[in-house]
Coordinates of C-alpha atoms and ligand atoms in Angstrom, one line a residue:
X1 CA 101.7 72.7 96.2
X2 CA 99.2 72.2 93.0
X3 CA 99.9 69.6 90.9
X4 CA 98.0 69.2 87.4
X5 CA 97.3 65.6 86.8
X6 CA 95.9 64.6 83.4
X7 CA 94.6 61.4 82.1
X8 CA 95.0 59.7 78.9
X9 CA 92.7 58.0 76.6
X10 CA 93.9 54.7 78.2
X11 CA 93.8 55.7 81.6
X12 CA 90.3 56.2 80.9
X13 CA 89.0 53.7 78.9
X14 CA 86.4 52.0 81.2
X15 CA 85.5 51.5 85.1
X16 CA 88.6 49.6 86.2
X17 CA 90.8 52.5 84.6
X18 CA 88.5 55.0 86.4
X19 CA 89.4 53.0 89.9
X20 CA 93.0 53.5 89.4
X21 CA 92.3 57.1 88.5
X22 CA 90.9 57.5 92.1
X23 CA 93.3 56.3 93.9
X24 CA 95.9 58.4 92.0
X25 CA 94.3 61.4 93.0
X26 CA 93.2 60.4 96.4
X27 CA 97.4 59.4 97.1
X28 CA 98.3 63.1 97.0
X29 CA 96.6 65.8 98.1
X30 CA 98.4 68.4 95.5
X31 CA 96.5 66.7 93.1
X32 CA 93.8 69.5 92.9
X33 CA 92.8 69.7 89.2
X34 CA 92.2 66.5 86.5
X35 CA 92.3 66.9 82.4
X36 CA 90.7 63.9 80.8
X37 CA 91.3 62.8 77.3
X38 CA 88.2 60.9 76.0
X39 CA 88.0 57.0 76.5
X40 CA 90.3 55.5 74.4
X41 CA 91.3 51.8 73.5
X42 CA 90.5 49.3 75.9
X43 CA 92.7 46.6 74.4
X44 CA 94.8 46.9 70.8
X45 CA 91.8 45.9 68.6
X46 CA 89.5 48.6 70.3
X47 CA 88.6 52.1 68.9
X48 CA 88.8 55.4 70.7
X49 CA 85.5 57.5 71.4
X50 CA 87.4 60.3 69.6
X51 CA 87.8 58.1 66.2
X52 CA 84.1 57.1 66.6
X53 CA 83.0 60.4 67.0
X54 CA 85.1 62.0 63.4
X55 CA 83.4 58.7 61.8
X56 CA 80.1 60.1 62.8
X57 CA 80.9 63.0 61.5
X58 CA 81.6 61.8 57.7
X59 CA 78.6 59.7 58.6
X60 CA 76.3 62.6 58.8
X61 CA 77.9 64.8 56.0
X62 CA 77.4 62.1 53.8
X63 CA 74.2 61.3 55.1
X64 CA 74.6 57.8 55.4
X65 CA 72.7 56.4 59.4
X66 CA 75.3 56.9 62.3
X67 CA 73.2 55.8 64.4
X68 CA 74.8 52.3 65.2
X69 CA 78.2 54.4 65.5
X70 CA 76.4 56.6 68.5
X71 CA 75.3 53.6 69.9
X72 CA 79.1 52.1 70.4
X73 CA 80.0 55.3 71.2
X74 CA 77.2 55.6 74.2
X75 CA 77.5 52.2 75.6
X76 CA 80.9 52.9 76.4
X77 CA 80.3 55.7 78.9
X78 CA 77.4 53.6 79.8
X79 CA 79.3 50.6 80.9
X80 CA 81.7 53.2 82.9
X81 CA 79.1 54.9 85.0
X82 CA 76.6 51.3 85.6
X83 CA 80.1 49.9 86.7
X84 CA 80.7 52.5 89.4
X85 CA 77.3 53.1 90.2
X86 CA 77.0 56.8 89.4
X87 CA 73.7 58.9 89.4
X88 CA 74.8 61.6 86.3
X89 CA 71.9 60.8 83.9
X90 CA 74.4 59.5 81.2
X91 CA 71.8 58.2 79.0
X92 CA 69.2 60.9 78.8
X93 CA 72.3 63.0 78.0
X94 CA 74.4 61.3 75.1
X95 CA 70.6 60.3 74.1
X96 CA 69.3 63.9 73.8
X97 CA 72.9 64.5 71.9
X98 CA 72.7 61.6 69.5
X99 CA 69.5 62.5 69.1
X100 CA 70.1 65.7 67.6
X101 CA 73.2 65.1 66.0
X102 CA 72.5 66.8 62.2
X103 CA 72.1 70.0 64.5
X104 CA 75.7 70.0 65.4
X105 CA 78.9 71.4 64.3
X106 CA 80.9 68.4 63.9
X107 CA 83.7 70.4 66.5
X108 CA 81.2 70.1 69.5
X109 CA 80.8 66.8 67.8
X110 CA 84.2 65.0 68.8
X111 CA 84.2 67.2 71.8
X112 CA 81.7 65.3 73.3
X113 CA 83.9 62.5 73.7
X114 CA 86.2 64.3 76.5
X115 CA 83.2 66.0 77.6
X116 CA 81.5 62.8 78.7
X117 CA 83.9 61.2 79.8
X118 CA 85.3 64.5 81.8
X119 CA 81.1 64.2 83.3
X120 CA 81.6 61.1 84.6
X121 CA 84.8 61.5 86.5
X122 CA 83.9 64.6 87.8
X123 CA 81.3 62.6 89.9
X124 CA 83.3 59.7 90.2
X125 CA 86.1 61.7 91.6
X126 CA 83.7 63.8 93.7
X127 CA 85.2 67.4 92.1
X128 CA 83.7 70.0 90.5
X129 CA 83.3 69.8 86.9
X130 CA 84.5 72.9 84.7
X131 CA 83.8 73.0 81.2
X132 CA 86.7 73.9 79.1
X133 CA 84.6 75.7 76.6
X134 CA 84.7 78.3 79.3
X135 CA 87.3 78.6 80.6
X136 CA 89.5 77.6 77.7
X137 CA 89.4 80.6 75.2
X138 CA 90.3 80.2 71.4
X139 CA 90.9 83.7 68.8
X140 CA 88.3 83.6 66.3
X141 CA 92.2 82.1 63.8
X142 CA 92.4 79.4 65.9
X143 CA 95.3 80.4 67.3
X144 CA 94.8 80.3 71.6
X145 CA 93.8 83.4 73.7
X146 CA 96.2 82.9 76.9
X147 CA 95.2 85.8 79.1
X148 CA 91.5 85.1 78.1
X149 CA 92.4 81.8 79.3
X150 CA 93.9 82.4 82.3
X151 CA 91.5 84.9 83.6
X152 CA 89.0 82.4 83.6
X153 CA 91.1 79.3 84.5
X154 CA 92.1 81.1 87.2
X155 CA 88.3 82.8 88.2
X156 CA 86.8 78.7 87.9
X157 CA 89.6 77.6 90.5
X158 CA 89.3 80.1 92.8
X159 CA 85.4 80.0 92.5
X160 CA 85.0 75.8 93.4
X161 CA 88.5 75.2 94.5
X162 CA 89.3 72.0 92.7
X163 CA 88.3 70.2 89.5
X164 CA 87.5 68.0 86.7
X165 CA 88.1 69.5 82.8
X166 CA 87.7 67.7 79.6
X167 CA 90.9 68.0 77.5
X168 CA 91.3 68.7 73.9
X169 CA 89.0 71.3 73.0
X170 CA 88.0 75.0 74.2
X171 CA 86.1 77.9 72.3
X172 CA 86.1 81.1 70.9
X173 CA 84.2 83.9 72.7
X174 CA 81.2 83.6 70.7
X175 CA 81.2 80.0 72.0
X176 CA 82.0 78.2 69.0
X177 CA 84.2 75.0 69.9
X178 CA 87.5 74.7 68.7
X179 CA 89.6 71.4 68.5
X180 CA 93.4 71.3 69.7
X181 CA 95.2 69.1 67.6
X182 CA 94.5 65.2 67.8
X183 CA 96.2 64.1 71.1
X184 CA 95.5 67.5 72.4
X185 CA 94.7 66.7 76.1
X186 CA 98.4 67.1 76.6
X187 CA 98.1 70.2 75.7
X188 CA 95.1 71.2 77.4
X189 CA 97.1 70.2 81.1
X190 CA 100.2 72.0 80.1
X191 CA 98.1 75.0 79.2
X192 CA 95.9 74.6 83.2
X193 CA 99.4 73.8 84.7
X194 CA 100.5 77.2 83.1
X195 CA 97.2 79.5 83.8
X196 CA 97.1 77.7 87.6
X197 CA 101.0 78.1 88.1
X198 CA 101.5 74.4 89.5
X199 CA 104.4 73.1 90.5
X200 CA 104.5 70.2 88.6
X201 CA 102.4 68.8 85.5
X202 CA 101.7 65.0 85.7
X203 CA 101.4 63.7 82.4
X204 CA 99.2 59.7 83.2
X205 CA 99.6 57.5 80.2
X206 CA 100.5 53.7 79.3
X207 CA 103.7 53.6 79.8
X208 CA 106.4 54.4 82.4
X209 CA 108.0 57.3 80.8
X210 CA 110.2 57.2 78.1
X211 CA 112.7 54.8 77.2
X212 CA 116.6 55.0 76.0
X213 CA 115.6 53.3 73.0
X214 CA 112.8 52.0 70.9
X215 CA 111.4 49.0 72.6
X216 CA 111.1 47.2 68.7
X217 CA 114.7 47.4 68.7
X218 CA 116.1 47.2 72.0
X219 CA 115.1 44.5 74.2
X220 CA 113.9 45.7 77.3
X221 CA 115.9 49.6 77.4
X222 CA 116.2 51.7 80.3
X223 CA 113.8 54.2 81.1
X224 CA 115.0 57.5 81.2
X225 CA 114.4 59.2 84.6
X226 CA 115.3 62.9 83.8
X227 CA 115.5 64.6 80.8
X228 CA 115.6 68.2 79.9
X229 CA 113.4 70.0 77.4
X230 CA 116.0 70.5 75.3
X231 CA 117.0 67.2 75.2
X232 CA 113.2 65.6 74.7
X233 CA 112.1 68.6 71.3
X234 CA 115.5 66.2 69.8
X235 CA 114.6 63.0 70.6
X236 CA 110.7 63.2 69.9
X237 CA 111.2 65.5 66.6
X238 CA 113.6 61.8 65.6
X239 CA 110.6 59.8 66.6
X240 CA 110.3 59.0 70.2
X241 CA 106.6 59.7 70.7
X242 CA 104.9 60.2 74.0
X243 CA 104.0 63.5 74.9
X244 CA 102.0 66.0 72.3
X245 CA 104.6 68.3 71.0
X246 CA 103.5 71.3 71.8
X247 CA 102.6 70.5 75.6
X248 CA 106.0 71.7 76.2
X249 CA 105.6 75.4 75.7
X250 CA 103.2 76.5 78.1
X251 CA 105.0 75.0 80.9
X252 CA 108.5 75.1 79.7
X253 CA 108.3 79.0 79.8
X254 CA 106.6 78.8 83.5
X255 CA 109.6 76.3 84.1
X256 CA 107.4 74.0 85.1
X257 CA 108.0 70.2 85.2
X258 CA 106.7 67.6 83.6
X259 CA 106.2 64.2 84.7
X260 CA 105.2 61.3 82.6
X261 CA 103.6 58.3 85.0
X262 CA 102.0 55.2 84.3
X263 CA 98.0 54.8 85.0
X264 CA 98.5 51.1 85.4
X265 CA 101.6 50.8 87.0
X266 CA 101.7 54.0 89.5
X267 CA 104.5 53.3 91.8
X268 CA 107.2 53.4 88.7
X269 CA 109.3 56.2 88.5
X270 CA 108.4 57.4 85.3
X271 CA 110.3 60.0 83.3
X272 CA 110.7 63.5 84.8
X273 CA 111.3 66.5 82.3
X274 CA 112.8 70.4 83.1
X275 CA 114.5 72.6 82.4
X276 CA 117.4 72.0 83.4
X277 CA 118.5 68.2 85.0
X278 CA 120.9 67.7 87.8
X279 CA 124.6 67.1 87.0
X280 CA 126.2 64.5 88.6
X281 CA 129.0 62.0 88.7
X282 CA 126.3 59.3 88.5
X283 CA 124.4 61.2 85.6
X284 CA 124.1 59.3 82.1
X285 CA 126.2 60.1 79.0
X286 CA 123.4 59.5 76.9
X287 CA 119.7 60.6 77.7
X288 CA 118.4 58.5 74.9
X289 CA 118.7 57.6 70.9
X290 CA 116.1 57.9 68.4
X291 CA 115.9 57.9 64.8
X292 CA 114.5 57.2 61.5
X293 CA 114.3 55.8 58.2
X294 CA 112.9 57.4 55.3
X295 CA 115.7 60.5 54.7
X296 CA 117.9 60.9 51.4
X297 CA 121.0 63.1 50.3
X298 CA 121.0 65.2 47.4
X299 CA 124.9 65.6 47.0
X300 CA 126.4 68.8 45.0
X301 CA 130.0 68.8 44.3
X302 CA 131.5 72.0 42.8
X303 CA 135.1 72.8 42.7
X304 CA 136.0 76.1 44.2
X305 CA 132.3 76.3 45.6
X306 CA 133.3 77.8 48.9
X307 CA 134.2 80.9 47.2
X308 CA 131.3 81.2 44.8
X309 CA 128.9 83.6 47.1
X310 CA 125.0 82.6 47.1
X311 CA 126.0 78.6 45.9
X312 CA 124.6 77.5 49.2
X313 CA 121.6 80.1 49.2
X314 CA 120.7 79.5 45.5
X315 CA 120.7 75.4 46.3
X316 CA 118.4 75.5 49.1
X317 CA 116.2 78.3 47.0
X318 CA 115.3 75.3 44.5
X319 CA 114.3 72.9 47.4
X320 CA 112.5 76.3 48.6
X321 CA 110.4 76.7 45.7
X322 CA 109.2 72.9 45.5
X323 CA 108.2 73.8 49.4
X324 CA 111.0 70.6 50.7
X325 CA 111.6 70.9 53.9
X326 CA 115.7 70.3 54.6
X327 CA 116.8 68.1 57.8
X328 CA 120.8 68.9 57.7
X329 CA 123.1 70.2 55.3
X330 CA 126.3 68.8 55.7
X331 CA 128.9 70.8 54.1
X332 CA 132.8 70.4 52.4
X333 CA 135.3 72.2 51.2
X334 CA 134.0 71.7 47.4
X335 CA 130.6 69.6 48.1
X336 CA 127.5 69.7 50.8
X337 CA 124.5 67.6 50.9
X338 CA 120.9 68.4 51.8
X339 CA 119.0 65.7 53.8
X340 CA 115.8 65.6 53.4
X341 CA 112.7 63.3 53.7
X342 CA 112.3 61.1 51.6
X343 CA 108.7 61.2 50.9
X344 CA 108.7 65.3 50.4
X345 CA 110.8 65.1 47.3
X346 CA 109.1 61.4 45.6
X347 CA 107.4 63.6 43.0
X348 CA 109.7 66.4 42.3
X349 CA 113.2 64.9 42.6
X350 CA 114.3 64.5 38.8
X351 CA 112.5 68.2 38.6
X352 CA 115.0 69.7 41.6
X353 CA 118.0 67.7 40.1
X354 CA 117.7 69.2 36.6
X355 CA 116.8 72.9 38.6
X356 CA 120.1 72.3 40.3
X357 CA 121.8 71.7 37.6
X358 CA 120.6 74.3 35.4
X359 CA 121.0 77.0 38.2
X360 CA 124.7 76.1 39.7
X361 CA 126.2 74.2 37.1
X362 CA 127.8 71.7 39.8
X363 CA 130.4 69.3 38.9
X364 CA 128.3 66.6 40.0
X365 CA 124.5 65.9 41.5
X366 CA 124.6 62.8 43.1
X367 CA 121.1 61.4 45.3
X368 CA 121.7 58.9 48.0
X369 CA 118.7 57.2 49.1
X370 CA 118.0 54.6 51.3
X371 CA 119.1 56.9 54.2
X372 CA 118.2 56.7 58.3
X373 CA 119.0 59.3 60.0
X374 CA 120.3 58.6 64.1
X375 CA 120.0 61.1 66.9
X376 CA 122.4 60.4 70.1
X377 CA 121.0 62.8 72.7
X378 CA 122.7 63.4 76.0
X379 CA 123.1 67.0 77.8
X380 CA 126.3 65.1 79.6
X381 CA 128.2 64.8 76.0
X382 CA 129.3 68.0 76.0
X383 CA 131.3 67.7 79.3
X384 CA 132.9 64.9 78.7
X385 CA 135.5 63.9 75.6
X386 CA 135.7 61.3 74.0
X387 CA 132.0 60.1 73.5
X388 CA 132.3 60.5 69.7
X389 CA 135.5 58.8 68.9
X390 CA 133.6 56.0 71.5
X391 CA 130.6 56.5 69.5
X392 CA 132.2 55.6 66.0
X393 CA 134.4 53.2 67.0
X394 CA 131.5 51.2 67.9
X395 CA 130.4 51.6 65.0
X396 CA 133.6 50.6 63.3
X397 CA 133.7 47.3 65.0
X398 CA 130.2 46.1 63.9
X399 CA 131.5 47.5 60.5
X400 CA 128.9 50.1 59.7
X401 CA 129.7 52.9 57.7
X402 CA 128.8 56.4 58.9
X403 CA 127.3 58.6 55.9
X404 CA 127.0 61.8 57.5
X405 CA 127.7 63.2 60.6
X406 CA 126.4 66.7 62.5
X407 CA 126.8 67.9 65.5
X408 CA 124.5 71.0 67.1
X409 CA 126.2 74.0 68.9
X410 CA 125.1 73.1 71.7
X411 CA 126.4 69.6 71.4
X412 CA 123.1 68.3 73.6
X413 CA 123.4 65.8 70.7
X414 CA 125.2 64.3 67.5
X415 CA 123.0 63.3 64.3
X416 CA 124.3 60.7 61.8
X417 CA 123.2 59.1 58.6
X418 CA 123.7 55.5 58.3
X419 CA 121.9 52.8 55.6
X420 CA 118.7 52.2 56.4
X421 CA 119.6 48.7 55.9
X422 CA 121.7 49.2 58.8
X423 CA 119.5 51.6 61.6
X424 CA 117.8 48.7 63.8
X425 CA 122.1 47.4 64.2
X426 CA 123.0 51.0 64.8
X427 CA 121.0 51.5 67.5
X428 CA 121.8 48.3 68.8
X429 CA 125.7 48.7 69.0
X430 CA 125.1 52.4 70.6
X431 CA 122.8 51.2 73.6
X432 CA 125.3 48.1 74.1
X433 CA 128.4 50.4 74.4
X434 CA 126.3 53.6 76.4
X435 CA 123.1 52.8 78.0
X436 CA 124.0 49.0 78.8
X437 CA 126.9 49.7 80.9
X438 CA 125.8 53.0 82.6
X439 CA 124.9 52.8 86.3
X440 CA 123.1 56.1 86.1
X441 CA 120.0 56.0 84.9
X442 CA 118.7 53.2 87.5
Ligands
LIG501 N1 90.8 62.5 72.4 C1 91.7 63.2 71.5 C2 92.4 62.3 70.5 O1 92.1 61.1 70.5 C3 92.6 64.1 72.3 C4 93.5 63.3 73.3 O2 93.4 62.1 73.5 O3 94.4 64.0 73.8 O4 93.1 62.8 69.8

């Protein structure tokens, strides 16, 4: 069994978060390789090393001192390896690099952030340390070399058997570092879990998984304890952030699992995410809700519309042109409207409305703001009836009005528009009549 275990920027923060990381690894013997994000906050007020290390960068293309900057930067991995004693010669290190730092591209820059931190644990942990610069390949477009990659991934684990790599970056052939996008250690372990085969990615953050429902507006939800991948690309694209997007892919086509655990509280459950999750009288209804504020409706009313052809296609061609991305387009017989965000139409919405108008002629163009938009996810809804007319009726009775309401094909969940005014109560009401009541999800 391989398991890929990778660390947040929490998890490795300072010395007592590298202690914990020790005795994860030491609990399981499948825990052969480690991804480490750079040390992050300590407590809320603190800064990450990566943050530091783009402010050094403007720093130095401004050329304004960042020396103070390194410094706060240094003394961080400083304090980590005095703490537990280590030998690697942190300081004649970062100070050679600090020293030196107008030489650098500002990418090897903010890479040093994982890649010292990824130093120390590697002799705290007593592994191996791989550099992900080589083993990790980018194209010279940025885009990632996968059988590059795994050629070497797999070369560096069958050469020294287990180890520690720093997350978040890699590098073309030439050797030129690359950056993955900001919170891209995730990425870095889904792409080692992939290249290595593992059986299971373990995702070590700050909290125990994810949760039913928004902690700000549910008191104390449930955790979820499986969810598919499906089910997870709906609630986080709604808001329900924990894992990096795109750590999904690499392991989702390796059908891979991933488990999210918490660094500081190891023994909980946590949130287990696959393909496909097990079905089950004692299985949830709802996986989870998410949702957001911030949407409106651009509402277009034309009688006899349905059997104009190209009224639809000639709509969405305006929002096209002003480059609006459209959330849902709930239609009618003579009328549809097109959700989008709020904020990608502020500048150009009187612009789009007289477009429409010119364009279609429409009985009416009406924009409804003020919009949040509400994502019930569950894979179980679509075996059971009934959850919708539950679902409203809920609703009803705390008398909120629905605004819109969509459904996808695969019915893994139903979308609604409600007043914003109204989302936090929303929520509410559907955790109190779903997730409240539900044995399941214990
Ligand atoms: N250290 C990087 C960041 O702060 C990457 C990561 O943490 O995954 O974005």
């Amino acid at each position: 069994m391989i398991t890929i275990t990778k660390f947040g920027g929490t998890s490795t923060a300072n010395a007592e978060q590298f202690r914990k990381i020790k005795d994860i690894i030491a609990a399981d013997p499948s825990r052969k390789f480690v991804v480490v994000s750079a040390a992050g906050k300590r407590d809320k007020k603190d800064n990450k090393a990566t943050d530091l290390l783009f402010l050094v960068n403007a720093h130095v293309a401004y050329h304004v001192d960042s020396a103070s900057l390194l410094d706060d930067v240094g003394q961080r991995f400083y304090d980590i390896a005095d703490e537990l004693g280590l030998s690697y010669p942190i300081r004649e290190e970062y100070g050679h690099f600090a020293s030196n730092i107008n030489a650098y591209d500002p990418n090897y820059v903010v890479s040093r952030g994982e890649y010292f931190t990824a130093k120390l644990m590697s002799e705290w942990l007593d592994l191996p340390f791989v550099d992900a610069a080589d083993v990790v390949v980018f194209h010279h477009d940025g885009t990632f070399d996968l059988e590059r990659t795994q050629m070497r991934v797999r070369d560096a684990a069958h050469r020294v058997g287990r180890f520690v790599m720093p997350g978040y970056y890699g590098a073309t052939v030439d050797g030129e570092i690359m950056l993955l996008d900001r919170g891209g250690g995730d990425v870095s372990g889904s792409i080692l879990a992939r290249c290595l085969e593992a059986d299971l990615y373990e995702n070590w953050t700050d909290v125990s998984g994810f949760l039913t429902a928004d902690p700000r507006i549910v008191k104390k939800p449930k955790p979820i304890r499986r969810i598919t991948f499906d089910e997870l690309r709906e609630l986080s694209y709604m808001g329900a952030n924990v894992l990096h997007e795109e750590a999904i892919f690499p392991v989702r086509e390796a059908n891979i699992p991933i488990a999210i655990k918490n660094t500081n509280r190891p023994e909980d459950k946590g949130t287990i995410i696959r393909e496909t999750a097990r079905e089950g009288e004692d299985e949830p209804v709802i996986t989870g809700i998410a949702g957001s504020k911030g949407f409106l409706s651009v509402h277009i009313r034309k009688t006899h519309m349905s059997t104009e052809v190209g009224f639809l296609r000639k709509a969405l061609e305006i929002f096209d042109r002003y480059g609006v991305s459209i959330e849902h387009i709930p239609t009618g017989i003579d009328s549809f409207g097109v959700i989008v965000n709020a904020d990608d139409v502020k500048k150009n919405i009187y612009a789009i409305i007289n477009d429409i108008q010119k364009t279609l002629s429409p009985d009416e163009v009406k924009v409804v703001d003020e919009l949040a938009l509400i994502s019930v996810v569950g894979r179980n809804m679509a075996y059971r009836p009934g959850v919708a007319g539950t679902l409203f009726t809920a609703l009803g009775k705390q008398g909120i009005s629905v605004r819109m309401i969509t459904q996808s094909s695969q019915e893994i969940n139903i979308t609604f528009g409600v007043n914003s005014s109204d989302f936090e109560d929303t929520i509410r009401a559907i955790y109190d009549e779903f997730v409240a009541k539900e044995e399941g999800n214990e």
